[in-house]
Short mmCIF file of C-alpha atoms and ligand atoms in Angstrom, two decimals:
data_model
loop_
_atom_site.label_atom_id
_atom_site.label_comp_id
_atom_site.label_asym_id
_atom_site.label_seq_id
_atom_site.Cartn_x
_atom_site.Cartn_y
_atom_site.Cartn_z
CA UNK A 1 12.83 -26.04 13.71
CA UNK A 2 9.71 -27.65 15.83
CA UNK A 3 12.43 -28.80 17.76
CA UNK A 4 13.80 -24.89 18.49
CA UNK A 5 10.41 -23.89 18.88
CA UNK A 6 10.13 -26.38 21.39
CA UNK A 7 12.67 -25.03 23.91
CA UNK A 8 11.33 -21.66 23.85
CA UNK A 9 9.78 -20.84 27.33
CA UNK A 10 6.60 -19.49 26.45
CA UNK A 11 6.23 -18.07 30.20
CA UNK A 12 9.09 -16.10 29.49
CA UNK A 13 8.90 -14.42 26.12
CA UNK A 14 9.57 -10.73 25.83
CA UNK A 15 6.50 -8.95 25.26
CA UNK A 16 8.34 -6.49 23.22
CA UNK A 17 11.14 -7.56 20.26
CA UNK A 18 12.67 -4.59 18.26
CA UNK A 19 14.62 -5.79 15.10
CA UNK A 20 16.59 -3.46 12.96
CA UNK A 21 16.27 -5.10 9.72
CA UNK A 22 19.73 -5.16 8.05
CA UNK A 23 21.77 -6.65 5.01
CA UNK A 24 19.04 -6.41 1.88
CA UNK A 25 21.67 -4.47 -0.25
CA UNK A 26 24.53 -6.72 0.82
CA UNK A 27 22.17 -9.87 0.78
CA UNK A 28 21.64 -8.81 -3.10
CA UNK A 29 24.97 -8.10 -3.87
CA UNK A 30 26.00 -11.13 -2.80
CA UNK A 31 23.86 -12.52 -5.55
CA UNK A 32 24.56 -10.05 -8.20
CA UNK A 33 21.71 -8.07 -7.81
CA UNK A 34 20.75 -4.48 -7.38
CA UNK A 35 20.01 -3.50 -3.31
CA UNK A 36 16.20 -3.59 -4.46
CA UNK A 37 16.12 -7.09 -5.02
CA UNK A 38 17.33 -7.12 -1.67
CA UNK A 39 14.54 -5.09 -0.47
CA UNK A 40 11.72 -7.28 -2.52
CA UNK A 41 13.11 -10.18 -0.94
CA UNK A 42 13.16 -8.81 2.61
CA UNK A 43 9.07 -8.63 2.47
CA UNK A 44 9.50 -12.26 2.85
CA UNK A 45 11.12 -12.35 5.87
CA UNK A 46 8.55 -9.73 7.33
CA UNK A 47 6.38 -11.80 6.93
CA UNK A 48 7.26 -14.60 7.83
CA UNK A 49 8.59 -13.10 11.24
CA UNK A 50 5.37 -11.38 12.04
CA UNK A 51 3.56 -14.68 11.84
CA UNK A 52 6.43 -16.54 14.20
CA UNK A 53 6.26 -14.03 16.59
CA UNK A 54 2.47 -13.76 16.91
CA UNK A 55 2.42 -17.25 17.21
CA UNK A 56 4.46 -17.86 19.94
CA UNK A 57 2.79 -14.84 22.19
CA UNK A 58 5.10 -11.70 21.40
CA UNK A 59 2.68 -9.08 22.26
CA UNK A 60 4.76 -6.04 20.43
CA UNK A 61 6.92 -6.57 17.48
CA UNK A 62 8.35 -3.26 16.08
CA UNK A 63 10.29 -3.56 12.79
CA UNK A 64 12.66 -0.75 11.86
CA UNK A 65 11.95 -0.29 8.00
CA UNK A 66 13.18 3.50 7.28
CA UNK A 67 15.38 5.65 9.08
CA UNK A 68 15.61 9.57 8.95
CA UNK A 69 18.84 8.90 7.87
CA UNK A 70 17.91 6.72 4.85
CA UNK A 71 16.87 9.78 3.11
CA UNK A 72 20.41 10.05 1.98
CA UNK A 73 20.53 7.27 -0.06
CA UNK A 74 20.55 7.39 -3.88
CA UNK A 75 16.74 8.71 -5.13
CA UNK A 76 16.29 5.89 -7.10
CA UNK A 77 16.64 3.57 -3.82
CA UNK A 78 14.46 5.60 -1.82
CA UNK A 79 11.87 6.18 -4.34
CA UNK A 80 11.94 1.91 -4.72
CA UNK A 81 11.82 1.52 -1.08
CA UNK A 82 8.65 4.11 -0.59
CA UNK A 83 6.71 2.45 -3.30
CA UNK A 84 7.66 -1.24 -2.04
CA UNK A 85 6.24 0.43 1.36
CA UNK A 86 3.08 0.34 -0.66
CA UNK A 87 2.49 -2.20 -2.59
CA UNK A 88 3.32 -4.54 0.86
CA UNK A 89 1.36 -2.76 3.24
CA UNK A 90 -1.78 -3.05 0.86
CA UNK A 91 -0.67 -6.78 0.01
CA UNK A 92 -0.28 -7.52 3.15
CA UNK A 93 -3.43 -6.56 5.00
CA UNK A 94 -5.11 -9.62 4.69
CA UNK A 95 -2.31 -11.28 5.95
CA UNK A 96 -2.28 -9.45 8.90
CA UNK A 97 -5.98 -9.65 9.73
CA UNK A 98 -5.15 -13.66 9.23
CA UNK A 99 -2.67 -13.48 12.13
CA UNK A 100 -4.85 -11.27 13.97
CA UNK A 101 -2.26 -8.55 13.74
CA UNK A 102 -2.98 -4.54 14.29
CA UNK A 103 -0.64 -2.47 12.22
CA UNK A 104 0.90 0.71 14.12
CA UNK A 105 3.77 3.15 12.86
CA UNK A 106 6.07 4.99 15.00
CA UNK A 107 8.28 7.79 13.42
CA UNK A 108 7.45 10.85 11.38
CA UNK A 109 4.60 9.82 9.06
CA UNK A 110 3.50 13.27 8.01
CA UNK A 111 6.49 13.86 5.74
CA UNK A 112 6.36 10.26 3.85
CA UNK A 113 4.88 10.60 0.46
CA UNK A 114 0.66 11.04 0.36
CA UNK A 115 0.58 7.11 -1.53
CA UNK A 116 2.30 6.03 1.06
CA UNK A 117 0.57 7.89 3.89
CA UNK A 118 -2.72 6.93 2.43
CA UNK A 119 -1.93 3.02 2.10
CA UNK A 120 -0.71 2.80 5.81
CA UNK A 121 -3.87 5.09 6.98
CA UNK A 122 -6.13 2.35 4.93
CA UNK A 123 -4.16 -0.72 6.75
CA UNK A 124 -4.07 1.06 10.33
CA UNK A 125 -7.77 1.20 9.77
CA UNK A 126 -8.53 -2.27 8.48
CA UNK A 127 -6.50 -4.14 11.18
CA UNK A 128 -7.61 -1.58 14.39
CA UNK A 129 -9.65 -4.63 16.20
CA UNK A 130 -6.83 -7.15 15.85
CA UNK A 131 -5.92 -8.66 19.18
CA UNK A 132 -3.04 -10.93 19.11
CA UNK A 133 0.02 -9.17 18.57
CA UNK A 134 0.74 -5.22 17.64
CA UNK A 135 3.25 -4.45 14.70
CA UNK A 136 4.77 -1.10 14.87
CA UNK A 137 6.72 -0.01 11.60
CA UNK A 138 9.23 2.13 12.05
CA UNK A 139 9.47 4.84 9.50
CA UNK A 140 11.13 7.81 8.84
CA UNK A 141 11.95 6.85 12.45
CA UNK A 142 15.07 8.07 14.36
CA UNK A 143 15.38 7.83 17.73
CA UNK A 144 17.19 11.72 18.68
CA UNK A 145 14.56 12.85 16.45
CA UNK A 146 11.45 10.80 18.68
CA UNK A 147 13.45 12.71 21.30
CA UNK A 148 13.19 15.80 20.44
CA UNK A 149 9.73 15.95 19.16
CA UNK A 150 8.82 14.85 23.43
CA UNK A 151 11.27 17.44 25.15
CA UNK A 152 9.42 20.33 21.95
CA UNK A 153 5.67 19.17 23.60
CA UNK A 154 7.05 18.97 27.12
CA UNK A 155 8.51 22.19 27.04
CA UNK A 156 5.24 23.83 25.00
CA UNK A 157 3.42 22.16 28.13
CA UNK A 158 5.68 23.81 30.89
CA UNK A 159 5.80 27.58 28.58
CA UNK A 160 1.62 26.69 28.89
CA UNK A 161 1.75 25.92 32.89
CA UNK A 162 0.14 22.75 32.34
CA UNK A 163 2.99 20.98 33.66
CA UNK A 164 5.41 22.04 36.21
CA UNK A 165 9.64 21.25 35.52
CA UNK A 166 9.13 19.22 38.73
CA UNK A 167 6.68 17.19 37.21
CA UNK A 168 8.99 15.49 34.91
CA UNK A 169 9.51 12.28 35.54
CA UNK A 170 10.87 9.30 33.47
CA UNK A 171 7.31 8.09 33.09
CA UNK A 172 6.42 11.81 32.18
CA UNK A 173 9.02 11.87 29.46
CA UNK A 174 8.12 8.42 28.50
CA UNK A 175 4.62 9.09 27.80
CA UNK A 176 5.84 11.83 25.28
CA UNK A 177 7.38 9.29 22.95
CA UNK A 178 6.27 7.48 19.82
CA UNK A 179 6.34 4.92 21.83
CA UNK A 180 3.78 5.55 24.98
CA UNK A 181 1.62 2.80 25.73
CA UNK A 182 4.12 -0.15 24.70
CA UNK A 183 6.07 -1.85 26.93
CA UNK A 184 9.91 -0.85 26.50
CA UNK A 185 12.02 -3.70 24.50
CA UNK A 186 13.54 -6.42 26.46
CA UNK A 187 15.11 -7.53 23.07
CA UNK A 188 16.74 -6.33 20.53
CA UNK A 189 17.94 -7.96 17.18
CA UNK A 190 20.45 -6.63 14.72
CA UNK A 191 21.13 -9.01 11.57
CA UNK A 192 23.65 -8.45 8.78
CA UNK A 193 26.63 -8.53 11.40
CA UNK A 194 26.61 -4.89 12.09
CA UNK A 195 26.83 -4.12 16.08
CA UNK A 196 25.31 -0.53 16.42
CA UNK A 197 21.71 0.83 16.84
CA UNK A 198 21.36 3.45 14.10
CA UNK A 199 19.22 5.70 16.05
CA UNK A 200 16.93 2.93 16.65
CA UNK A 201 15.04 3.22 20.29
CA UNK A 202 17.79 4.47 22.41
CA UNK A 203 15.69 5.90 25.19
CA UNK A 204 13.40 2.58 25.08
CA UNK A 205 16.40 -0.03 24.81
CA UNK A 206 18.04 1.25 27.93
CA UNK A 207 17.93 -2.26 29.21
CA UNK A 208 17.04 -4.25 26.86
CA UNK A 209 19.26 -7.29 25.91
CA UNK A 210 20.53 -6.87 22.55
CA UNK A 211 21.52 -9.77 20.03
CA UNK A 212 23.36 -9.56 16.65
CA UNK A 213 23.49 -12.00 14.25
CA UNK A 214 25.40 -12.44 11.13
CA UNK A 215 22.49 -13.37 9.06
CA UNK A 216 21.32 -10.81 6.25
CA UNK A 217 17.41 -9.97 6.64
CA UNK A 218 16.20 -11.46 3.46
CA UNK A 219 16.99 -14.93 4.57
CA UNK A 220 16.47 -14.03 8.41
CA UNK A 221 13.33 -16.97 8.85
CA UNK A 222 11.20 -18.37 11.88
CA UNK A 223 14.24 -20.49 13.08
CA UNK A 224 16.78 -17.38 13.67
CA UNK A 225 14.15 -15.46 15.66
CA UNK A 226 13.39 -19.15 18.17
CA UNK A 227 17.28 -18.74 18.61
CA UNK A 228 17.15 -14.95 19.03
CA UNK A 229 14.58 -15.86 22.13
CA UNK A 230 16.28 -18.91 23.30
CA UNK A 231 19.35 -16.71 23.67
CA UNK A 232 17.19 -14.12 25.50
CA UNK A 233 16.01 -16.58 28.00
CA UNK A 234 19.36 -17.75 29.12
CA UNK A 235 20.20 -14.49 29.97
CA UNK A 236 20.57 -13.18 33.06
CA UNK A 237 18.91 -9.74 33.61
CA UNK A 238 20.48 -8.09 36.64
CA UNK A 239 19.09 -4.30 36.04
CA UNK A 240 22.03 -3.00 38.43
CA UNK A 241 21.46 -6.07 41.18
CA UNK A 242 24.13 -8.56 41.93
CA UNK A 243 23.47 -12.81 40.75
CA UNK A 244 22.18 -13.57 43.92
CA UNK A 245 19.77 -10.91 44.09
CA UNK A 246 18.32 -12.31 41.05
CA UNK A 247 18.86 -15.70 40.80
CA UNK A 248 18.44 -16.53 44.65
CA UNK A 249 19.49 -20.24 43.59
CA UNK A 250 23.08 -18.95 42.65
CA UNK A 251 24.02 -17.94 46.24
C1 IPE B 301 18.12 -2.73 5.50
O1 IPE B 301 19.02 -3.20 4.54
C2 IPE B 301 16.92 -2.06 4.88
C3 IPE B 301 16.87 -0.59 5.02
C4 IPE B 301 17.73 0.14 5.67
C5 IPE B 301 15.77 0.08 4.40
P1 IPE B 301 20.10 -2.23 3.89
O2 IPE B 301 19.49 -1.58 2.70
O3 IPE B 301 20.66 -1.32 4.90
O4 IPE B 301 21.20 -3.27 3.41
P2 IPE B 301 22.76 -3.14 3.59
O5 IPE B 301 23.02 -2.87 5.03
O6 IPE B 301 23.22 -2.01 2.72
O7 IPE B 301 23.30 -4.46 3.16
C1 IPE B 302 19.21 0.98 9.96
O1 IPE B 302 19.92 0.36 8.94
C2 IPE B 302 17.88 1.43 9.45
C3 IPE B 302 16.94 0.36 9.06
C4 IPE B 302 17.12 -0.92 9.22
C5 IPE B 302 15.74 0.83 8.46
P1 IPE B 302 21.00 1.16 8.08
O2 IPE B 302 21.57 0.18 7.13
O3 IPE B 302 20.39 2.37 7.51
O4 IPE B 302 22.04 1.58 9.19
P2 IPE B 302 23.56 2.03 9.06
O5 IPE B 302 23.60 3.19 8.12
O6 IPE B 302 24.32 0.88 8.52
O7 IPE B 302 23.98 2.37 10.44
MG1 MG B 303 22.16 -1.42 6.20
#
């Protein structure tokens, strides 16, 4: 693993890695337990990821933890996922202050349950001067929804004349996201061996390079995100330009 870690280019790391966390219920099943014992177990890997990537200079980690569409699921599941939401968040605040981590959510907070409002309110607070790295949680998240909460303001602004139509520019729209302030993601991981984005980030991952891997999230560990980044670093990121352009050595 030191040996992984070793490779890794720390002058260029992505500042910003967005993971959809995937595979608890499967990861469980595989074992024969219920999908909660899934969840329980993915904590682990949250935090043992949060820790890797502070430590190696990610500046913005955002974890996708609960989508709008995860409402659906069974009651029982959601109601074990919401209270898991929690118990770790309280848990895990002095871990975070260890790491020199400051806790951030992106996503619809107002309609998650008061406990669990309350808890990540408490550990926003107690992690606010934390330097190193920023966690963002994603929760009750979706990305059409982060969407059309901006284009609802922006339009309230132009109804309002304190913005003109022909003021709105990408950075305009931009700044009307969840997400204003961070630096878009340059990667993106997807465990379990599913290859979609669930609503996750779609105007922020316009160009960010996206890698899937087969592992399930509970046993995701520090070694699978130094390959994520290894594989990151031997891309080649064009953004619309030709090899040459890029990599002048190539001509
Ligand atoms: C990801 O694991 C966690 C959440 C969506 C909350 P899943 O619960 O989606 O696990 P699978 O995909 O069913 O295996
Ligand atoms: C995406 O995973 C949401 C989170 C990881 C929180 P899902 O398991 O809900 O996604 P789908 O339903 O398989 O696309
Ligand atoms: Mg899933």
């Amino acid at each position: 693993m030191d040996e992984l870690k070793l490779n890794i280019d720390k002058s260029l790391l992505p500042k910003h890695v967005a993971v959809i966390m995937d595979g608890n219920g499967r990861w469980a099943k595989s074992k024969g337990m219920p999908r909660v014992f899934g969840h329980k177990n993915g904590v682990n890997a949250v935090r043992e990821i949060c820790e890797a990537a502070a430590e190696i200079g990610i500046e913005h980690l955002t974890l996708y933890a609960f989508s709008t569409e995860n409402w659906n699921r069974p009651a029982m599941e959601v109601n074990a996922l919401m209270s898991l939401l929690v118990e770790t968040i309280k848990a895990e605040v002095k871990t975070l202050n260890d790491n020199n981590i400051k806790l951030n959510t992106i996503g619809d907070i107002s309609h998650l349950p008061e406990k669990s409002k309350n808890a990540l309110e408490k550990a926003i607070n107690d992690t606010s001067n934390n330097t190193r790295m920023i966690l963002h949680l994603a929760l009750n998240y979706s990305a059409r929804w982060e969407i059309t909460q901006a284009t609802k303001t922006i339009a309230e602004k132009v109804k309002n004349n304190i913005l003109q139509p022909e003021d709105i520019t990408q950075e305009v729209f931009a700044s009307h996201l969840n997400t204003h302030n961070i630096p878009d993601p340059e990667l993106l991981i997807r465990t379990s061996g599913e290859y979609r984005i669930s609503n996750y980030l779609l105007w922020q991952i316009a160009y960010a390079e996206l890698y899937f891997t087969p592992v399930f999230w509970p046993d995701f560990r520090k070694a699978n995100l130094y390959e994520a980044l290894i594989d990151f670093q031997g891309r080649e990121r064009r953004f619309g330009k030709i090899s040459e352009q890029v990599t002048p050595a190539n001509t």
